[in-house]
Amino acid sequence: MDRADGLAHYRKRFVGAAGDVVYFDGNSLGRPPLAAIERVERFLRDDWGGRLIRGWDEAWMQLPYEIGDRIGRAVIDAKAGQTVIGDSTTVLLYKLARAAVDAQLARDPGRNEIVVDTDNFPTDRYVLDGIAKERGVRLRWIDVDTSGGVTPEQLANAVGPATALVVLSHVAYRSAYLADARELTRIAHDAGALILWDLCHSAGSVPVQADLWGFDLAVGCTYKYLNGGPGSPAFAYVRDDLQAAIRQPIQGWMGAADVFAMGPEYAPAPGIRRFVSGTPPIVGMLAMEETLAMIEEAGMRAIRAKSVALTSFAIAVADEWLAPLGVTLASPLDPEQRGSHVTLQHPAMREVTARLWQRDVIPDYRDPGGLRIGLSPLSTSFEEVHRGLAATRDTLKTVLLERAGLA
């Protein structure tokens, strides 16, 4: 399978990929590209060290928009001027959700509900809970199965004349359920609501067509499949015709119409720049450029095909080796409904995960009893998956024997 893999050659471009470590956590923090280290070192020495403050007079001020447009073009299929690199995912989510709710309330005070599912990522739920309290609106919860996600039928039953905003994840963080983003967006719009998509677990692994699917707003992190590094800044998408209609709540100097006028009052910049607040995190956005170059070269269609092949292989091996030990699949079996990770469920998986880390096999754990295997298409091999699942099988056997007093 590795010999037949048309993307296998990208693996050697990542630090440590040729070593003995089995990395099953690319959906939490991607491996660093070798060229990214060189890029950051060169910037620190030559650009920052050489140009000092003069660097702001050249490329630095434009970098959030240039890389944003590159993400738009290569990753989420959005035309220029709609995507920008900014703050953390949490802060960008707050900005866009708060702006959307305020705009809807101003248009119709009766639109006082935010729809979100009970298994959305904690940051999403916590941020929306805070906004609901700030703005005096209600949260309307969609109760979902932790091995699945929000279906069109569930959303249709949840939205209505009171819905201001819908917030959903394109790929569920726990189960990898791949939502029908186009249909869910249509349902939200038919109800008169805006929709905000969390693309953290899909950007760089699953094709997204933000413009074609009619997205209003979206946020996504860059340290997973875009390999931007720990804490690398997130990106925000705001549809061009919506940019002047909503007002983001964190009014900082970098989002002002004239950044250096230092005027007494805030006037928002035109276009996507009005959604920037403070000084752009220049160093933090450099590493992802190397992965964006690989994505542009390989194409999201090929990356998605490799992702499906990897997760399908992992499920097939787990079915043969782990199902007899009581392990169940907590992700969709249908690859059309699955992102780039797989969750395997068993009551012993917390302990298994801890022991695997000691063996240089690195998955992560999510309650209830879920060992989550994140397979990054550009840096993961089939042999690595096979070797990691063999270690998982052996470790689980040992744990079960010990618990039975037979080891």
Short mmCIF file of C-alpha atoms in Angstrom, two decimals, residues 127-286:
data_model
loop_
_atom_site.label_atom_id
_atom_site.label_comp_id
_atom_site.label_asym_id
_atom_site.label_seq_id
_atom_site.Cartn_x
_atom_site.Cartn_y
_atom_site.Cartn_z
CA VAL A 127 -17.87 30.47 24.03
CA LEU A 128 -21.51 30.25 22.95
CA ASP A 129 -22.64 29.88 26.56
CA GLY A 130 -20.78 33.10 27.38
CA ILE A 131 -22.28 34.95 24.43
CA ALA A 132 -25.76 33.76 25.37
CA LYS A 133 -25.31 35.20 28.85
CA GLU A 134 -23.85 38.46 27.51
CA ARG A 135 -26.56 39.07 24.96
CA GLY A 136 -29.54 37.60 26.79
CA VAL A 137 -30.20 34.88 24.23
CA ARG A 138 -30.82 31.16 24.63
CA LEU A 139 -28.88 28.09 23.58
CA ARG A 140 -30.92 25.45 21.79
CA TRP A 141 -29.19 22.10 22.04
CA ILE A 142 -29.17 19.27 19.51
CA ASP A 143 -28.54 16.02 21.37
CA VAL A 144 -26.23 13.82 19.28
CA ASP A 145 -24.71 10.38 19.55
CA THR A 146 -21.00 10.67 20.45
CA SER A 147 -20.18 8.18 17.69
CA GLY A 148 -22.00 10.35 15.11
CA GLY A 149 -22.91 13.97 14.56
CA VAL A 150 -25.63 16.42 13.52
CA THR A 151 -27.86 15.18 10.71
CA PRO A 152 -29.99 17.33 8.39
CA GLU A 153 -33.14 16.00 10.04
CA GLN A 154 -31.92 17.01 13.49
CA LEU A 155 -31.02 20.52 12.38
CA ALA A 156 -34.31 21.00 10.54
CA ASN A 157 -36.14 20.14 13.76
CA ALA A 158 -34.04 22.59 15.79
CA VAL A 159 -34.13 25.78 13.71
CA GLY A 160 -37.00 28.19 13.22
CA PRO A 161 -38.08 31.84 13.41
CA ALA A 162 -36.16 32.32 16.69
CA THR A 163 -32.83 31.03 15.36
CA ALA A 164 -30.15 33.69 15.06
CA LEU A 165 -27.08 31.52 14.57
CA VAL A 166 -26.17 27.86 14.04
CA VAL A 167 -22.67 26.71 15.04
CA LEU A 168 -21.51 23.28 13.87
CA SER A 169 -18.27 21.37 13.34
CA HIS A 170 -17.62 20.08 9.83
CA VAL A 171 -15.80 17.05 11.30
CA ALA A 172 -16.77 16.04 14.85
CA TYR A 173 -13.74 16.08 17.14
CA ARG A 174 -14.70 12.87 18.94
CA SER A 175 -16.18 10.59 16.29
CA ALA A 176 -14.83 12.13 13.03
CA TYR A 177 -18.42 12.33 11.73
CA LEU A 178 -18.31 14.36 8.52
CA ALA A 179 -21.33 16.66 8.37
CA ASP A 180 -23.19 17.40 5.16
CA ALA A 181 -22.09 21.03 5.25
CA ARG A 182 -23.86 22.10 2.10
CA GLU A 183 -27.24 20.71 3.16
CA LEU A 184 -26.95 21.91 6.75
CA THR A 185 -26.06 25.38 5.52
CA ARG A 186 -29.13 25.39 3.28
CA ILE A 187 -31.36 24.35 6.18
CA ALA A 188 -30.01 27.16 8.38
CA HIS A 189 -30.50 29.73 5.63
CA ASP A 190 -34.04 28.55 4.90
CA ALA A 191 -34.82 29.29 8.55
CA GLY A 192 -33.36 32.79 8.23
CA ALA A 193 -30.34 31.96 10.39
CA LEU A 194 -26.64 32.56 9.88
CA ILE A 195 -24.28 29.60 10.19
CA LEU A 196 -20.73 29.46 11.54
CA TRP A 197 -18.63 26.41 10.68
CA ASP A 198 -15.79 25.07 12.82
CA LEU A 199 -13.29 23.64 10.31
CA CYS A 200 -10.58 22.65 12.79
CA HIS A 201 -10.74 18.91 12.04
CA SER A 202 -11.33 19.26 8.31
CA ALA A 203 -8.99 22.01 7.09
CA GLY A 204 -6.20 20.23 5.24
CA SER A 205 -7.70 16.74 5.35
CA VAL A 206 -11.22 17.04 3.92
CA PRO A 207 -12.17 19.19 0.93
CA VAL A 208 -14.23 22.25 1.84
CA GLN A 209 -16.08 24.47 -0.64
CA ALA A 210 -16.92 27.50 1.45
CA ASP A 211 -18.16 29.68 -1.39
CA LEU A 212 -20.06 27.00 -3.29
CA TRP A 213 -21.76 25.70 -0.14
CA GLY A 214 -22.83 29.20 0.87
CA PHE A 215 -20.94 29.53 4.15
CA ASP A 216 -21.55 32.71 6.11
CA LEU A 217 -18.72 32.37 8.61
CA ALA A 218 -16.04 29.83 9.49
CA VAL A 219 -13.03 29.40 11.75
CA GLY A 220 -10.28 26.82 11.68
CA CYS A 221 -7.03 26.09 13.45
CA THR A 222 -3.71 25.64 11.69
CA TYR A 223 -1.74 23.36 14.02
CA LYS A 224 -3.45 20.12 13.02
CA TYR A 225 -3.37 19.17 9.33
CA LEU A 226 -1.77 22.48 8.31
CA ASN A 227 1.22 21.82 10.61
CA GLY A 228 1.58 25.40 11.82
CA GLY A 229 3.04 24.37 15.18
CA PRO A 230 1.85 24.55 18.80
CA GLY A 231 -0.51 27.46 19.24
CA SER A 232 -0.20 28.68 15.67
CA PRO A 233 -2.88 31.28 14.89
CA ALA A 234 -6.27 30.30 13.51
CA PHE A 235 -8.00 31.57 10.39
CA ALA A 236 -11.38 33.22 9.93
CA TYR A 237 -13.63 33.20 6.86
CA VAL A 238 -16.30 35.86 6.41
CA ARG A 239 -18.32 35.82 3.20
CA ASP A 240 -17.60 39.00 1.27
CA ASP A 241 -21.16 40.31 1.12
CA LEU A 242 -21.52 39.84 4.88
CA GLN A 243 -18.38 41.72 5.89
CA ALA A 244 -19.94 45.17 6.03
CA ALA A 245 -23.14 43.87 7.66
CA ILE A 246 -21.62 42.59 10.89
CA ARG A 247 -19.40 44.36 13.41
CA GLN A 248 -16.83 42.36 15.28
CA PRO A 249 -16.75 43.09 19.00
CA ILE A 250 -12.99 43.33 19.71
CA GLN A 251 -12.13 46.70 18.18
CA GLY A 252 -8.36 46.85 17.96
CA TRP A 253 -6.02 49.20 16.14
CA MET A 254 -5.12 46.75 13.40
CA GLY A 255 -8.76 46.54 12.34
CA ALA A 256 -9.14 50.30 12.04
CA ALA A 257 -9.58 52.02 8.72
CA ASP A 258 -6.31 53.93 9.17
CA VAL A 259 -4.03 51.90 11.39
CA PHE A 260 -1.52 54.67 12.02
CA ALA A 261 -3.91 57.63 12.31
CA MET A 262 -4.24 56.87 16.02
CA GLY A 263 -7.55 58.72 15.96
CA PRO A 264 -9.85 59.33 18.92
CA GLU A 265 -12.59 57.05 17.61
CA TYR A 266 -12.66 53.62 16.02
CA ALA A 267 -13.71 53.32 12.39
CA PRO A 268 -13.57 49.79 10.96
CA ALA A 269 -11.42 49.01 7.95
CA PRO A 270 -13.12 47.87 4.76
CA GLY A 271 -13.25 44.18 3.88
CA ILE A 272 -11.79 41.30 5.83
CA ARG A 273 -9.29 43.54 7.66
CA ARG A 274 -12.04 44.80 9.97
CA PHE A 275 -12.02 41.37 11.66
CA VAL A 276 -8.40 41.75 12.78
CA SER A 277 -7.85 43.22 16.25
CA GLY A 278 -4.24 43.32 17.44
CA THR A 279 -0.75 42.94 16.05
CA PRO A 280 -0.58 39.91 13.74
CA PRO A 281 1.38 36.90 15.09
CA ILE A 282 3.94 36.93 12.29
CA VAL A 283 6.33 34.25 13.57
CA GLY A 284 3.41 31.98 14.43
CA MET A 285 2.06 31.93 10.89
CA LEU A 286 5.28 31.13 9.02
#
